[in-house]
Short mmCIF file of C-alpha atoms in Angstrom, two decimals:
data_model
loop_
_atom_site.label_atom_id
_atom_site.label_comp_id
_atom_site.label_asym_id
_atom_site.label_seq_id
_atom_site.Cartn_x
_atom_site.Cartn_y
_atom_site.Cartn_z
CA MET A 1 0.00 0.00 0.00
CA SER A 2 2.89 2.34 0.69
CA GLU A 3 4.45 1.99 -2.77
CA PRO A 4 1.66 3.66 -4.79
CA THR A 5 1.60 6.46 -2.28
CA GLU A 6 5.33 7.10 -2.87
CA ILE A 7 4.77 7.22 -6.62
CA ARG A 8 1.94 9.75 -6.31
CA THR A 9 3.86 12.00 -3.90
CA GLN A 10 7.01 12.63 -6.02
CA PRO A 11 5.27 14.51 -8.88
CA VAL A 12 3.47 16.71 -6.37
CA VAL A 13 6.73 17.67 -4.63
CA ALA A 14 8.42 18.36 -7.96
CA ARG A 15 5.56 20.57 -9.09
CA ARG A 16 5.69 22.51 -5.83
CA ARG A 17 9.46 22.99 -6.19
CA ARG A 18 9.07 24.29 -9.75
CA THR A 19 6.30 26.62 -8.64
CA VAL A 20 8.46 28.07 -5.85
CA LEU A 21 11.46 28.53 -8.18
CA LYS A 22 9.30 30.17 -10.81
CA ALA A 23 7.80 32.56 -8.26
CA GLY A 24 11.25 33.40 -6.90
CA GLY A 25 12.57 34.07 -10.38
CA THR A 26 9.63 36.30 -11.20
CA LEU A 27 10.18 38.27 -7.98
CA LEU A 28 13.90 38.66 -8.74
CA ILE A 29 13.17 39.89 -12.26
CA SER A 30 10.59 42.35 -10.97
CA LEU A 31 13.12 43.70 -8.49
CA LEU A 32 15.90 44.05 -11.04
CA THR A 33 13.81 45.48 -13.88
CA PRO A 34 13.55 49.05 -12.46
CA LEU A 35 17.32 49.08 -11.98
CA THR A 36 18.23 47.89 -15.44
CA ALA A 37 15.44 48.86 -17.82
CA ARG A 38 13.90 52.03 -16.41
CA ALA A 39 15.11 55.12 -18.27
CA ALA A 40 15.85 58.35 -16.43
CA GLN A 41 13.25 61.07 -16.82
CA ILE A 42 14.07 64.56 -18.10
CA LEU A 43 11.99 66.92 -15.95
CA ALA A 44 12.88 70.32 -17.40
CA VAL A 45 15.14 71.94 -19.98
CA ARG A 46 16.49 75.50 -19.79
CA MET A 47 18.74 77.64 -21.97
CA TRP A 48 20.62 80.81 -20.99
CA PRO A 49 22.28 82.64 -23.91
CA ALA A 50 24.79 85.39 -23.13
CA GLU A 51 27.89 86.97 -24.62
CA ASP A 52 30.03 85.36 -21.91
CA TYR A 53 28.75 81.86 -22.72
CA THR A 54 25.58 79.92 -23.48
CA ARG A 55 24.36 77.44 -20.89
CA VAL A 56 21.95 74.55 -21.46
CA THR A 57 20.57 72.68 -18.44
CA LEU A 58 18.71 69.37 -18.37
CA GLU A 59 17.07 68.68 -15.02
CA ASN A 60 16.40 65.00 -14.39
CA ASP A 61 15.57 62.50 -11.68
CA SER A 62 18.95 60.73 -11.62
CA ASP A 63 22.60 61.22 -12.46
CA LEU A 64 23.36 60.89 -16.17
CA LYS A 65 26.45 59.84 -18.11
CA THR A 66 27.49 61.56 -21.32
CA GLN A 67 30.02 61.53 -24.11
CA HIS A 68 30.66 64.55 -26.30
CA PHE A 69 32.81 65.66 -29.21
CA THR A 70 33.03 68.54 -31.68
CA LEU A 71 32.92 68.53 -35.48
CA GLU A 72 34.02 71.10 -38.05
CA ASN A 73 32.78 72.33 -41.43
CA PRO A 74 30.27 73.23 -40.15
CA ASP A 75 31.01 73.62 -36.44
CA ARG A 76 28.92 71.31 -34.28
CA LEU A 77 28.86 69.95 -30.76
CA VAL A 78 27.57 66.38 -30.40
CA ILE A 79 26.46 65.03 -27.02
CA ASP A 80 25.30 61.46 -26.36
CA ILE A 81 23.33 61.04 -23.13
CA GLU A 82 23.09 57.52 -21.75
CA GLY A 83 20.17 56.05 -19.83
CA ILE A 84 17.35 58.18 -21.24
CA ASP A 85 14.70 57.95 -23.92
CA LEU A 86 13.40 60.81 -26.00
CA ASN A 87 10.40 62.48 -24.38
CA PRO A 88 8.36 65.65 -25.09
CA THR A 89 10.28 67.67 -22.49
CA LEU A 90 13.60 66.91 -24.14
CA LYS A 91 12.15 67.58 -27.59
CA SER A 92 11.12 71.05 -26.39
CA LEU A 93 14.80 71.99 -26.16
CA VAL A 94 14.74 72.59 -29.93
CA ALA A 95 12.39 75.56 -29.46
CA LYS A 96 14.53 77.08 -26.69
CA VAL A 97 17.15 78.42 -29.10
CA GLN A 98 16.83 82.20 -29.45
CA PRO A 99 17.78 84.07 -32.64
CA ASN A 100 20.17 86.32 -30.71
CA ASP A 101 22.07 83.43 -29.15
CA PRO A 102 25.74 84.28 -29.85
CA TYR A 103 26.88 80.67 -30.20
CA VAL A 104 24.01 78.30 -31.08
CA SER A 105 22.01 78.47 -34.33
CA GLN A 106 19.88 75.39 -33.71
CA ILE A 107 19.67 72.14 -31.73
CA ARG A 108 18.70 68.74 -33.12
CA VAL A 109 17.51 65.94 -30.83
CA GLY A 110 17.09 62.24 -31.66
CA GLN A 111 17.10 58.71 -30.25
CA ASN A 112 20.52 57.51 -31.39
CA LYS A 113 20.34 54.02 -29.81
CA PRO A 114 18.09 52.37 -27.22
CA HIS A 115 18.40 54.47 -24.05
CA ILE A 116 20.88 56.84 -25.71
CA VAL A 117 19.73 60.27 -26.90
CA ARG A 118 21.93 62.38 -29.16
CA LEU A 119 21.94 66.19 -29.09
CA VAL A 120 23.57 68.07 -31.96
CA PHE A 121 24.29 71.78 -31.47
CA ASP A 122 24.77 73.64 -34.74
CA LEU A 123 27.18 76.44 -33.82
CA LYS A 124 27.75 79.97 -35.07
CA GLU A 125 31.46 79.77 -34.18
CA LYS A 126 33.96 77.45 -32.55
CA ILE A 127 33.42 76.89 -28.84
CA ASN A 128 35.11 75.29 -25.84
CA PRO A 129 32.42 73.07 -24.30
CA GLN A 130 32.21 72.15 -20.63
CA VAL A 131 29.86 69.29 -19.78
CA PHE A 132 29.28 68.46 -16.13
CA THR A 133 26.67 67.33 -13.62
CA LEU A 134 25.33 69.00 -10.49
CA ALA A 135 23.96 67.18 -7.47
CA PRO A 136 20.47 68.08 -6.17
CA VAL A 137 20.38 71.36 -4.27
CA GLY A 138 17.59 73.69 -3.20
CA GLU A 139 14.61 73.33 -5.52
CA TYR A 140 16.64 71.52 -8.18
CA GLN A 141 17.04 67.79 -8.73
CA HIS A 142 19.98 66.36 -10.68
CA ARG A 143 21.23 68.67 -13.41
CA LEU A 144 23.24 67.98 -16.53
CA VAL A 145 24.89 71.19 -17.70
CA PHE A 146 26.43 72.17 -21.05
CA ASP A 147 28.42 75.42 -20.96
CA LEU A 148 29.45 76.65 -24.41
CA TYR A 149 32.33 79.12 -24.06
CA PRO A 150 33.77 81.01 -27.04
CA VAL A 151 37.30 80.09 -28.07
CA ASN A 152 38.20 83.77 -27.72
CA PRO A 153 36.48 85.01 -24.52
CA PRO A 154 35.00 88.52 -24.64
CA ASP A 155 37.37 91.17 -23.28
CA PRO A 156 35.61 93.61 -20.90
CA ILE A 157 38.00 96.42 -21.85
CA ALA A 158 37.34 95.80 -25.56
CA ALA A 159 33.62 96.03 -24.82
CA LEU A 160 34.13 99.39 -23.11
CA ILE A 161 36.20 100.59 -26.09
CA ARG A 162 33.37 99.63 -28.46
CA GLU A 163 30.95 101.62 -26.28
CA GLY A 164 33.27 104.61 -26.46
CA LYS A 165 33.97 104.47 -22.72
CA TRP A 166 37.61 103.42 -22.81
CA SER A 167 40.38 104.99 -24.83
CA ILE A 168 43.46 103.13 -25.93
CA ASP A 169 45.33 106.24 -24.78
CA ASP A 170 43.70 106.14 -21.35
CA PRO A 171 46.14 107.75 -18.91
CA VAL A 172 47.33 105.35 -16.24
CA THR A 173 49.64 107.71 -14.35
CA GLU A 174 48.40 111.03 -13.08
CA SER A 175 49.33 113.58 -10.47
CA LEU A 176 48.33 112.76 -6.92
CA PRO A 177 45.32 114.72 -5.62
CA SER A 178 45.36 117.12 -2.74
CA PRO A 179 43.12 116.28 0.21
CA GLY A 180 39.52 117.31 -0.39
CA THR A 181 39.91 117.88 -4.13
CA PRO A 182 36.61 117.01 -5.84
CA PRO A 183 37.27 114.38 -8.51
CA LEU A 184 34.57 115.63 -10.84
CA ALA A 185 36.38 118.87 -11.72
CA GLU A 186 37.53 118.83 -15.33
CA THR A 187 39.39 122.12 -15.35
CA THR A 188 42.06 123.57 -13.10
CA PRO A 189 40.78 126.58 -11.13
CA PRO A 190 42.61 129.93 -11.63
CA ARG A 191 45.79 130.10 -9.58
CA GLU A 192 45.90 132.76 -6.92
CA PRO A 193 49.07 134.92 -6.91
CA GLY A 194 51.80 133.54 -4.70
CA LYS A 195 50.20 130.09 -4.28
CA THR A 196 51.51 126.82 -5.68
CA PRO A 197 48.90 125.06 -7.86
CA GLN A 198 47.55 121.87 -6.32
CA PRO A 199 47.77 118.73 -8.48
CA GLN A 200 44.46 117.12 -9.47
CA VAL A 201 43.36 113.79 -10.81
CA SER A 202 41.37 113.90 -14.01
CA ARG A 203 41.43 110.23 -14.96
CA MET A 204 38.36 108.17 -15.68
CA LEU A 205 36.83 106.28 -12.78
CA THR A 206 35.79 102.70 -13.47
CA ILE A 207 32.94 101.26 -11.40
CA THR A 208 31.88 97.62 -11.50
CA LEU A 209 28.22 96.99 -10.73
CA ASP A 210 27.33 93.43 -9.82
CA PRO A 211 23.66 92.44 -10.09
CA GLY A 212 23.46 89.35 -7.87
CA HIS A 213 22.38 85.87 -8.95
CA GLY A 214 21.08 85.24 -12.51
CA GLY A 215 20.39 82.31 -14.81
CA GLU A 216 19.97 79.07 -12.89
CA ASP A 217 20.14 81.05 -9.65
CA PRO A 218 16.97 83.16 -9.23
CA GLY A 219 18.04 84.47 -5.82
CA ALA A 220 15.31 85.08 -3.28
CA ILE A 221 11.68 84.90 -4.42
CA GLY A 222 8.99 87.15 -2.96
CA PRO A 223 5.45 86.15 -1.92
CA ARG A 224 4.12 87.31 -5.29
CA GLY A 225 6.78 85.39 -7.20
CA THR A 226 9.13 88.33 -7.81
CA ARG A 227 12.65 87.07 -8.49
CA GLU A 228 15.60 88.83 -6.91
CA LYS A 229 17.75 88.38 -10.03
CA ASP A 230 15.31 90.44 -12.12
CA ILE A 231 14.92 93.29 -9.63
CA VAL A 232 18.63 93.80 -9.01
CA LEU A 233 19.45 93.76 -12.72
CA ALA A 234 16.84 96.47 -13.31
CA ILE A 235 18.28 98.62 -10.50
CA ALA A 236 21.85 98.07 -11.72
CA LYS A 237 20.96 99.21 -15.24
CA ARG A 238 19.31 102.36 -13.89
CA LEU A 239 22.34 103.02 -11.71
CA LYS A 240 24.69 102.52 -14.66
CA THR A 241 22.81 105.14 -16.67
CA LYS A 242 23.01 107.67 -13.82
CA LEU A 243 26.72 107.18 -13.14
CA GLU A 244 27.67 107.43 -16.79
CA ARG A 245 26.11 110.87 -16.97
CA GLU A 246 29.18 112.00 -15.04
CA PRO A 247 31.96 113.05 -17.42
CA ASN A 248 34.64 110.94 -15.72
CA MET A 249 32.75 107.77 -14.76
CA ARG A 250 32.27 104.58 -16.72
CA VAL A 251 30.51 101.41 -15.60
CA MET A 252 30.90 97.71 -16.30
CA LEU A 253 28.17 95.24 -15.33
CA THR A 254 29.24 91.76 -14.28
CA ARG A 255 26.11 90.59 -16.08
CA ASP A 256 23.83 92.60 -18.36
CA ALA A 257 21.26 89.84 -18.95
CA ASP A 258 19.77 86.79 -17.28
CA PHE A 259 22.72 84.42 -16.96
CA PHE A 260 24.77 83.05 -14.09
CA VAL A 261 28.22 84.37 -13.20
CA PRO A 262 30.25 82.48 -10.56
CA LEU A 263 31.30 84.54 -7.56
CA GLY A 264 35.01 84.35 -8.33
CA THR A 265 34.41 85.41 -11.94
CA ARG A 266 32.57 88.52 -10.75
CA VAL A 267 35.64 89.56 -8.79
CA GLN A 268 37.95 88.73 -11.69
CA LYS A 269 35.87 90.86 -14.07
CA ALA A 270 36.26 93.87 -11.78
CA ARG A 271 40.01 93.38 -11.58
CA ARG A 272 40.32 92.97 -15.37
CA VAL A 273 39.10 96.52 -15.91
CA ASN A 274 41.12 97.87 -12.97
CA ALA A 275 37.91 98.96 -11.23
CA ASP A 276 37.97 101.74 -8.64
CA LEU A 277 34.84 100.44 -6.92
CA PHE A 278 32.84 97.21 -6.80
CA VAL A 279 29.15 97.42 -5.84
CA SER A 280 27.10 94.22 -5.56
CA ILE A 281 23.32 94.72 -5.57
CA HIS A 282 20.85 92.35 -3.90
CA ALA A 283 17.31 92.11 -2.50
CA ASP A 284 17.38 89.16 -0.17
CA ALA A 285 14.88 87.21 1.88
CA PHE A 286 14.79 86.35 5.55
CA VAL A 287 13.13 83.55 7.47
CA LYS A 288 10.58 86.01 8.88
CA PRO A 289 8.43 87.97 6.40
CA THR A 290 8.36 90.92 8.81
CA ALA A 291 12.08 91.65 8.27
CA ASN A 292 12.42 94.97 6.45
CA GLY A 293 14.82 97.76 5.60
CA SER A 294 17.96 98.29 3.54
CA SER A 295 21.49 97.28 4.53
CA VAL A 296 25.04 97.80 3.33
CA PHE A 297 27.85 95.29 3.94
CA ALA A 298 31.63 95.32 3.66
CA LEU A 299 34.14 92.52 3.95
CA SER A 300 35.31 91.35 7.36
CA GLU A 301 38.56 89.58 8.14
CA LYS A 302 37.66 88.95 11.79
CA GLY A 303 34.22 87.37 11.53
CA ALA A 304 30.74 88.76 10.98
CA SER A 305 29.50 91.84 12.80
CA SER A 306 26.21 90.09 13.66
CA THR A 307 24.53 86.71 13.49
CA ALA A 308 22.25 87.98 10.72
CA ALA A 309 25.26 89.22 8.70
CA ARG A 310 26.93 85.82 9.03
CA TRP A 311 23.71 84.06 8.00
CA LEU A 312 23.33 86.30 4.97
CA ALA A 313 26.96 85.90 3.90
CA ASN A 314 26.67 82.11 4.09
CA LYS A 315 23.50 82.27 2.03
CA GLU A 316 25.04 84.50 -0.64
CA ASN A 317 28.23 82.45 -0.73
CA ALA A 318 26.14 79.39 -1.64
CA ALA A 319 25.20 81.02 -4.96
CA ASP A 320 27.73 78.91 -6.87
CA LEU A 321 25.98 75.74 -5.66
CA ILE A 322 22.58 76.99 -6.85
CA GLY A 323 23.76 78.65 -10.05
CA GLY A 324 26.06 75.77 -10.88
CA THR A 325 29.77 76.11 -11.56
CA ASN A 326 32.24 73.59 -12.93
CA VAL A 327 34.87 74.48 -10.34
CA ARG A 328 35.09 71.80 -7.67
CA GLY A 329 34.97 72.58 -3.96
CA GLY A 330 38.71 72.27 -3.36
CA ALA A 331 39.57 74.85 -6.01
CA ASP A 332 36.84 77.17 -4.73
CA LYS A 333 38.22 77.03 -1.20
CA GLN A 334 41.76 77.58 -2.40
CA LEU A 335 40.76 80.62 -4.48
CA ALA A 336 38.74 82.05 -1.60
CA SER A 337 41.70 81.59 0.74
CA VAL A 338 44.12 83.34 -1.64
CA LEU A 339 41.79 86.27 -2.19
CA PHE A 340 41.14 86.57 1.51
CA ASP A 341 44.84 86.53 2.38
CA LEU A 342 45.42 89.34 -0.12
CA SER A 343 42.63 91.49 1.32
CA THR A 344 44.20 94.39 3.14
CA THR A 345 43.05 96.54 6.01
CA ALA A 346 43.20 99.55 3.67
CA GLN A 347 40.74 97.94 1.26
CA ILE A 348 38.30 97.18 4.07
CA ASN A 349 38.62 100.68 5.50
CA ASP A 350 37.89 102.22 2.10
CA SER A 351 34.95 99.86 1.72
CA LEU A 352 33.55 101.00 5.06
CA LYS A 353 33.84 104.65 4.00
CA LEU A 354 32.03 103.90 0.74
CA GLY A 355 29.41 101.88 2.55
CA LYS A 356 28.76 104.68 5.04
CA THR A 357 28.06 107.33 2.38
CA VAL A 358 25.81 104.96 0.40
CA LEU A 359 23.95 103.90 3.54
CA GLN A 360 23.27 107.52 4.46
CA GLU A 361 21.78 108.20 1.03
CA ILE A 362 19.66 105.04 1.05
CA GLY A 363 18.35 106.01 4.48
CA GLY A 364 16.63 108.94 2.81
CA ILE A 365 14.31 106.69 0.80
CA ASN A 366 13.90 103.55 2.92
CA ARG A 367 14.11 102.41 6.52
CA LEU A 368 17.56 101.09 7.40
CA HIS A 369 17.74 97.57 8.79
CA LYS A 370 20.92 98.60 10.60
CA ASN A 371 22.19 102.16 11.02
CA ALA A 372 25.81 101.18 10.42
CA VAL A 373 27.68 99.28 7.72
CA GLU A 374 27.80 95.60 8.66
CA GLN A 375 30.62 93.20 7.90
CA ALA A 376 30.88 89.53 7.01
CA GLY A 377 32.92 87.18 4.83
CA PHE A 378 31.12 87.69 1.52
CA ALA A 379 33.10 85.89 -1.19
CA VAL A 380 32.08 88.46 -3.82
CA LEU A 381 33.69 91.28 -1.81
CA LYS A 382 37.14 89.70 -1.68
CA ALA A 383 38.84 91.71 -4.40
CA PRO A 384 42.13 92.49 -2.64
CA ASP A 385 42.62 95.94 -4.15
CA ILE A 386 39.13 97.34 -4.85
CA PRO A 387 36.82 98.99 -2.28
CA SER A 388 33.79 96.69 -2.38
CA ILE A 389 30.32 96.78 -0.83
CA LEU A 390 27.19 94.67 -1.02
CA ILE A 391 23.82 96.48 -0.87
CA GLU A 392 20.62 94.81 0.24
CA THR A 393 18.12 97.20 -1.32
CA ALA A 394 15.17 95.73 0.64
CA PHE A 395 13.77 92.39 1.81
CA ILE A 396 11.94 90.81 -1.09
CA SER A 397 10.42 88.35 1.40
CA ASN A 398 8.48 91.22 3.01
CA PRO A 399 5.16 91.68 1.10
CA GLN A 400 5.26 95.49 1.40
CA GLU A 401 8.89 95.75 0.34
CA GLU A 402 8.33 93.34 -2.53
CA VAL A 403 5.69 95.74 -3.89
CA ARG A 404 8.16 98.62 -3.64
CA LEU A 405 10.94 96.66 -5.32
CA ARG A 406 8.64 95.94 -8.27
CA ASP A 407 7.84 99.65 -8.64
CA PRO A 408 9.98 101.37 -11.33
CA ALA A 409 9.75 104.62 -9.34
CA TYR A 410 11.31 102.98 -6.29
CA GLN A 411 13.98 101.34 -8.44
CA GLU A 412 14.79 104.80 -9.79
CA GLN A 413 14.97 106.25 -6.26
CA MET A 414 17.25 103.45 -5.10
CA ALA A 415 19.56 103.89 -8.10
CA GLU A 416 19.71 107.65 -7.49
CA ALA A 417 20.53 107.17 -3.79
CA ILE A 418 23.38 104.76 -4.57
CA ALA A 419 24.72 107.08 -7.27
CA GLN A 420 24.74 110.03 -4.87
CA GLY A 421 26.52 107.93 -2.27
CA ILE A 422 29.21 106.93 -4.75
CA LYS A 423 29.76 110.53 -5.85
CA ARG A 424 29.97 111.70 -2.24
CA TYR A 425 32.54 109.00 -1.53
CA PHE A 426 34.78 110.15 -4.38
CA ALA A 427 34.34 113.80 -3.34
CA LYS A 428 35.66 112.95 0.14
CA ASN A 429 38.20 110.34 -1.03
CA PRO A 430 39.70 111.47 -4.35
CA PRO A 431 41.14 108.51 -6.24
CA LEU A 432 44.87 108.16 -6.43
CA SER A 433 46.64 107.52 -9.70
CA LYS A 434 47.27 103.91 -10.42
CA SER A 435 48.83 101.72 -13.07
CA ARG A 436 46.63 99.57 -15.23
CA MET A 437 46.60 95.98 -14.09
CA MET A 438 47.37 93.44 -16.78
#
């Protein structure tokens, strides 16, 4: 009786074993499939054309690998992106190309191979491409960035020459001024009998205006959606117009459109034109919407003057992480250390004098958050040889101040106040002669 039972039992056990193995295999495949077959998703595409460089950003839900190369006759940049499939968001990149883009005429997008998309940039001239990834930060997920730099970078002095604001024969050595001599005088006053004429400086003054943020970095955003980068660019352009009405002042903007400029590059641009002043313009946010008023900051080599100043400096110094730069952290820290070591007490003292006159003028149109110039370790103020200040025009996070910042009349008032402060500073501190930095 036991023998038939044994015969019947074996097939049942075998079937059960096969069923278990099949179920286990199905489970394993289901677990591995998302890891091996699922393509990354492109969430957004953005393009930022500018004379300095054109940036293209692909925001996605995972880190992507790429290969790229350039072709000639005609000039093209080819980029293969692994692990993605063509989707409508990526296809929309084609329509992002603007007619005034200095470097890109059109973009073609196609599925080159399974899970490999090819982008072809038809170029207007030869470029030096930089392709890199950025880890998630702030509101952004993973970003794949293509920076298209011209082979011959634009020269800020050449740009000023084209605008008629820089002469090849610009004097670089002048007589030293006497104390209290107004720098705006263009003619030497009549000499009184028996008195030795006092030397004057009549050279052009170069002022660098730095509208904060830009491009991938919108800066602070107000309750009504106002972006800091837009407001400060508008104020900077108004200020530029006012300063250039003076016969001996010319202005260079670190950015004149909506694109991102790394903090170190902003400083380098000022030094390239041998700037006499550096003024960075902002409209920040605070954790409390009730915070209000304008502030002026200078560099500190001994720590921040207040907890709020330290908090703000740390926030502004994180701009490179938000905006996205291809310089790795070690190089950033090394550059910051070098610039900081070169910063002199004289530069900070001049910055405090400039900040004081500007703060007094701003106080005539808006409440001051602090009645004195504050100090902190702002990376953008670390030009070792240029008096530099950072102006917080108002708190964009405050609903009332956001409304004012959006008002062209207030922007005009703010620009006028800063201009008057700058002119008062030069009237009290006539610029010395200096050699052009190469």
